[in-house]
Coordinates of C-alpha atoms in Angstrom, one line a residue:
Chain A
E289 CA -12.1 16.7 11.4
V290 CA -10.3 14.6 8.7
H291 CA -9.0 11.3 10.0
L292 CA -7.0 8.7 8.2
V293 CA -6.0 5.5 10.0
E294 CA -3.7 3.0 8.3
S295 CA -3.4 -0.7 9.3
G296 CA -2.1 -4.0 8.0
G297 CA 1.7 -3.3 8.2
A298 CA 3.8 -6.3 9.3
L299 CA 7.1 -8.1 9.0
V300 CA 7.0 -10.2 5.8
Q301 CA 9.5 -12.3 3.9
P302 CA 10.8 -11.3 0.5
G303 CA 8.4 -12.5 -2.1
G304 CA 5.5 -12.3 0.2
S305 CA 2.3 -10.3 0.1
L306 CA 0.5 -7.8 2.4
R307 CA -2.7 -5.8 2.2
L308 CA -2.8 -2.4 3.8
S309 CA -6.0 -0.6 4.7
C310 CA -6.8 3.1 5.4
A311 CA -10.0 4.0 7.2
A312 CA -11.2 7.5 6.4
S313 CA -13.6 9.7 8.3
G314 CA -14.5 13.4 8.7
F315 CA -14.9 14.1 5.0
G316 CA -16.7 12.9 1.9
F317 CA -14.4 10.1 1.1
S318 CA -16.1 9.2 -2.2
D319 CA -15.5 12.7 -3.5
Y320 CA -11.7 12.6 -3.2
W321 CA -8.8 11.0 -5.0
M322 CA -6.5 9.2 -2.6
H323 CA -2.9 8.2 -2.5
W324 CA -0.4 5.9 -0.9
V325 CA 3.0 7.4 -0.1
R326 CA 5.9 5.6 1.6
Q327 CA 8.9 6.7 3.5
A328 CA 12.0 4.5 4.2
P329 CA 13.8 5.1 7.5
G330 CA 15.8 8.4 7.3
K331 CA 14.6 9.2 3.8
G332 CA 12.2 11.5 2.1
P333 CA 8.7 10.5 1.2
V334 CA 8.1 8.6 -2.1
W335 CA 4.8 8.5 -3.9
V336 CA 3.5 5.0 -4.6
S337 CA 0.0 5.1 -6.1
R338 CA -3.1 7.2 -6.8
I339 CA -6.8 6.3 -7.3
H340 CA -9.6 8.4 -8.6
S341 CA -12.6 9.1 -6.4
D342 CA -14.8 6.4 -8.0
G343 CA -11.9 3.9 -8.4
S344 CA -12.0 4.2 -12.2
F345 CA -8.5 5.3 -12.7
T346 CA -5.3 4.3 -11.0
S347 CA -1.6 5.3 -11.3
Y348 CA 1.6 3.8 -9.9
A349 CA 5.2 4.6 -9.5
D350 CA 7.4 2.6 -11.8
S351 CA 9.1 0.9 -8.8
V352 CA 5.8 -0.8 -7.8
K353 CA 4.0 -1.2 -11.1
G354 CA 2.8 -4.7 -11.7
R355 CA 3.3 -5.7 -8.0
F356 CA 1.0 -3.3 -6.1
T357 CA -2.7 -2.7 -6.6
V358 CA -4.7 0.2 -5.1
S359 CA -8.4 0.0 -4.6
R360 CA -11.2 1.5 -2.5
D361 CA -14.5 0.7 -1.0
N362 CA -16.5 4.0 -0.9
A363 CA -19.4 2.4 0.9
K364 CA -17.0 1.6 3.8
N365 CA -14.8 4.7 3.4
T366 CA -11.7 2.6 3.1
L367 CA -8.6 2.6 0.8
F368 CA -6.5 -0.5 0.2
L369 CA -3.1 -1.3 -1.1
Q370 CA -2.4 -4.9 -2.1
M371 CA 1.3 -5.5 -2.2
N372 CA 2.7 -8.6 -3.9
S373 CA 6.2 -9.9 -4.6
L374 CA 7.6 -7.7 -1.8
R375 CA 11.3 -6.8 -1.8
A376 CA 13.6 -5.5 0.9
E377 CA 13.5 -2.1 -0.8
D378 CA 9.7 -1.9 -0.1
T379 CA 10.5 -1.6 3.6
A380 CA 9.0 1.7 4.8
V381 CA 6.3 3.5 6.6
Y382 CA 3.2 3.6 4.3
Y383 CA 0.9 6.6 4.6
C384 CA -2.4 7.1 3.0
A385 CA -2.9 10.7 2.0
R386 CA -5.8 12.7 0.7
D387 CA -5.5 14.4 -2.7
F388 CA -5.5 18.2 -2.5
P389 CA -9.0 19.0 -3.9
G390 CA -9.2 20.9 -7.1
F391 CA -5.5 20.9 -7.7
H392 CA -4.7 17.2 -7.7
N393 CA -1.0 18.0 -7.3
A394 CA -0.3 17.7 -3.5
F395 CA -1.5 15.9 -0.4
D396 CA -3.4 17.9 2.2
F397 CA -4.0 15.3 4.9
W398 CA -1.9 12.3 5.9
G399 CA -2.5 9.3 8.2
Q400 CA 0.0 8.4 10.8
G401 CA 1.3 5.5 8.8
T402 CA 1.8 1.7 9.1
V403 CA 5.2 0.0 9.1
V404 CA 6.0 -2.6 6.5
T405 CA 9.3 -4.5 7.0
V406 CA 10.4 -6.9 4.3
S407 CA 13.1 -9.2 5.6
S408 CA 14.0 -12.9 6.0
Chain B
E68 CA 11.8 12.5 -14.4
I69 CA 12.3 15.8 -12.6
V70 CA 14.8 15.6 -9.7
L71 CA 14.5 18.0 -6.8
T72 CA 17.5 19.1 -4.9
Q73 CA 17.2 20.9 -1.5
S74 CA 19.8 23.0 0.2
P75 CA 21.2 23.3 2.7
G76 CA 21.0 19.7 4.1
T77 CA 20.9 21.1 7.6
L78 CA 20.2 24.6 8.9
S79 CA 21.2 25.4 12.5
L80 CA 19.4 28.5 13.8
S81 CA 18.1 30.0 17.0
P82 CA 14.5 30.8 17.8
G83 CA 13.5 34.2 16.4
E84 CA 15.9 34.0 13.5
S85 CA 14.7 33.6 9.9
A86 CA 15.2 30.5 7.7
T87 CA 15.6 30.4 4.0
L88 CA 15.3 26.9 2.4
S89 CA 16.0 26.3 -1.3
C90 CA 14.5 23.7 -3.7
R91 CA 16.0 23.4 -7.1
A92 CA 14.4 21.3 -9.9
S93 CA 16.4 19.6 -12.7
Q94 CA 13.8 20.9 -15.2
S95 CA 11.3 23.7 -15.1
V96 CA 8.3 23.1 -12.8
S97 CA 5.0 24.8 -13.1
S98 CA 4.6 27.0 -10.1
S99 CA 1.1 25.6 -9.5
R100 CA 2.6 22.2 -9.0
L101 CA 5.2 22.9 -6.3
A102 CA 4.4 22.2 -2.6
W103 CA 6.2 22.3 0.7
Y104 CA 5.7 20.1 3.7
Q105 CA 6.9 20.0 7.3
Q106 CA 7.6 16.8 9.1
K107 CA 8.5 16.4 12.8
P108 CA 10.0 13.3 14.3
G109 CA 7.5 10.4 14.6
Q110 CA 4.8 12.4 12.7
S111 CA 3.5 12.4 9.2
P112 CA 4.2 15.3 6.8
R113 CA 2.0 18.4 6.9
L114 CA 1.2 20.5 3.9
L115 CA 2.5 24.0 4.4
I116 CA 2.5 25.6 0.9
Y117 CA 0.9 24.7 -2.4
G118 CA 1.1 26.4 -5.8
A119 CA 4.6 27.6 -4.7
S120 CA 3.3 30.5 -2.7
S121 CA -0.2 29.8 -1.2
R122 CA -0.4 28.8 2.5
A123 CA -2.5 25.7 3.3
T124 CA -5.4 26.1 5.8
G125 CA -4.2 26.9 9.3
I126 CA -0.6 27.6 8.4
P127 CA 0.8 30.7 10.1
D128 CA 1.9 33.7 8.0
R129 CA 5.5 33.4 9.1
F130 CA 5.7 30.7 6.4
S131 CA 6.0 32.0 2.9
G132 CA 6.9 30.4 -0.4
S133 CA 8.2 31.9 -3.6
G134 CA 10.0 31.1 -6.8
S135 CA 9.4 29.9 -10.4
G136 CA 10.9 27.8 -13.1
T137 CA 13.7 25.7 -11.4
D138 CA 14.3 27.7 -8.2
F139 CA 11.9 27.8 -5.3
T140 CA 12.3 29.1 -1.7
L141 CA 10.5 28.5 1.6
T142 CA 11.1 31.3 4.1
I143 CA 10.2 31.0 7.8
S144 CA 10.2 34.5 9.3
G145 CA 11.0 34.4 13.0
L146 CA 11.4 30.7 14.0
E147 CA 9.2 29.4 16.7
P148 CA 10.2 26.4 18.8
E149 CA 7.7 24.2 17.0
D150 CA 9.2 25.0 13.6
F151 CA 12.3 22.9 14.2
A152 CA 11.7 20.0 11.8
V153 CA 12.5 18.6 8.4
Y154 CA 11.0 20.4 5.3
Y155 CA 10.4 18.8 2.0
C156 CA 9.5 20.3 -1.4
Q157 CA 7.4 18.2 -3.8
Q158 CA 6.4 18.6 -7.5
Y159 CA 3.9 17.0 -9.8
T160 CA 4.0 16.1 -13.4
D161 CA 1.0 14.5 -15.2
T162 CA 2.4 12.7 -18.2
P163 CA 2.8 10.1 -16.7
P164 CA 1.4 11.0 -13.3
L165 CA 4.4 11.3 -10.9
F166 CA 4.9 13.1 -7.7
T167 CA 8.5 13.6 -6.5
F168 CA 9.9 14.9 -3.3
G169 CA 13.2 16.5 -2.5
P170 CA 15.6 14.9 0.1
G171 CA 14.7 17.5 2.7
T172 CA 16.2 20.2 4.8
K173 CA 16.5 19.8 8.5
V174 CA 16.1 23.0 10.6
D175 CA 17.5 22.4 14.0
I176 CA 18.2 24.5 17.1
K177 CA 21.6 26.1 17.2

């Protein structure tokens, strides 16, 4: 069974940094592209970032480009999101999601999310 | 950037009735790149439909997707109690890579 468990969410001040982790199990993690998607309270999901299976290619939404960095450790089946220069508008539940294999245009499994709150 | 609009915002129906949810794109979307998700309170989204009309693994056949170009539809034939939730459409473009979601349609119990 596919399992994605996020951690690392916290209350942080504007301008601060945070590193999120996503532990994956139940599938061949190193074979899959992975994503981070966030959802502000009462809003729809918003895609944040994508990383290819071997970590060679990454993509970001314009709103986080230059501030967030996605990475992965395939030996430890773990996905990361380093978030710097955090802003109030980054407040959201952050989900890691598995890329829909073969299509690369949807998300077929999601974790339960970790809450990031940016506030002074 | 392609913007997705969903209607109605809220749909109030009774169990057993059918629901028709609309997703309209600001530009033409390849059918292969349109997906639908269900999200219940306190849960993460669940993939229902990919490629505009193909059901994801384990999704009951009362869920069906259709459409092309700029107009897509999710139909739920015979609402079950567990179907009352928020539904999002999502599209993908690859130059540059960008996934966008609609604002959602809430299906609640009448």
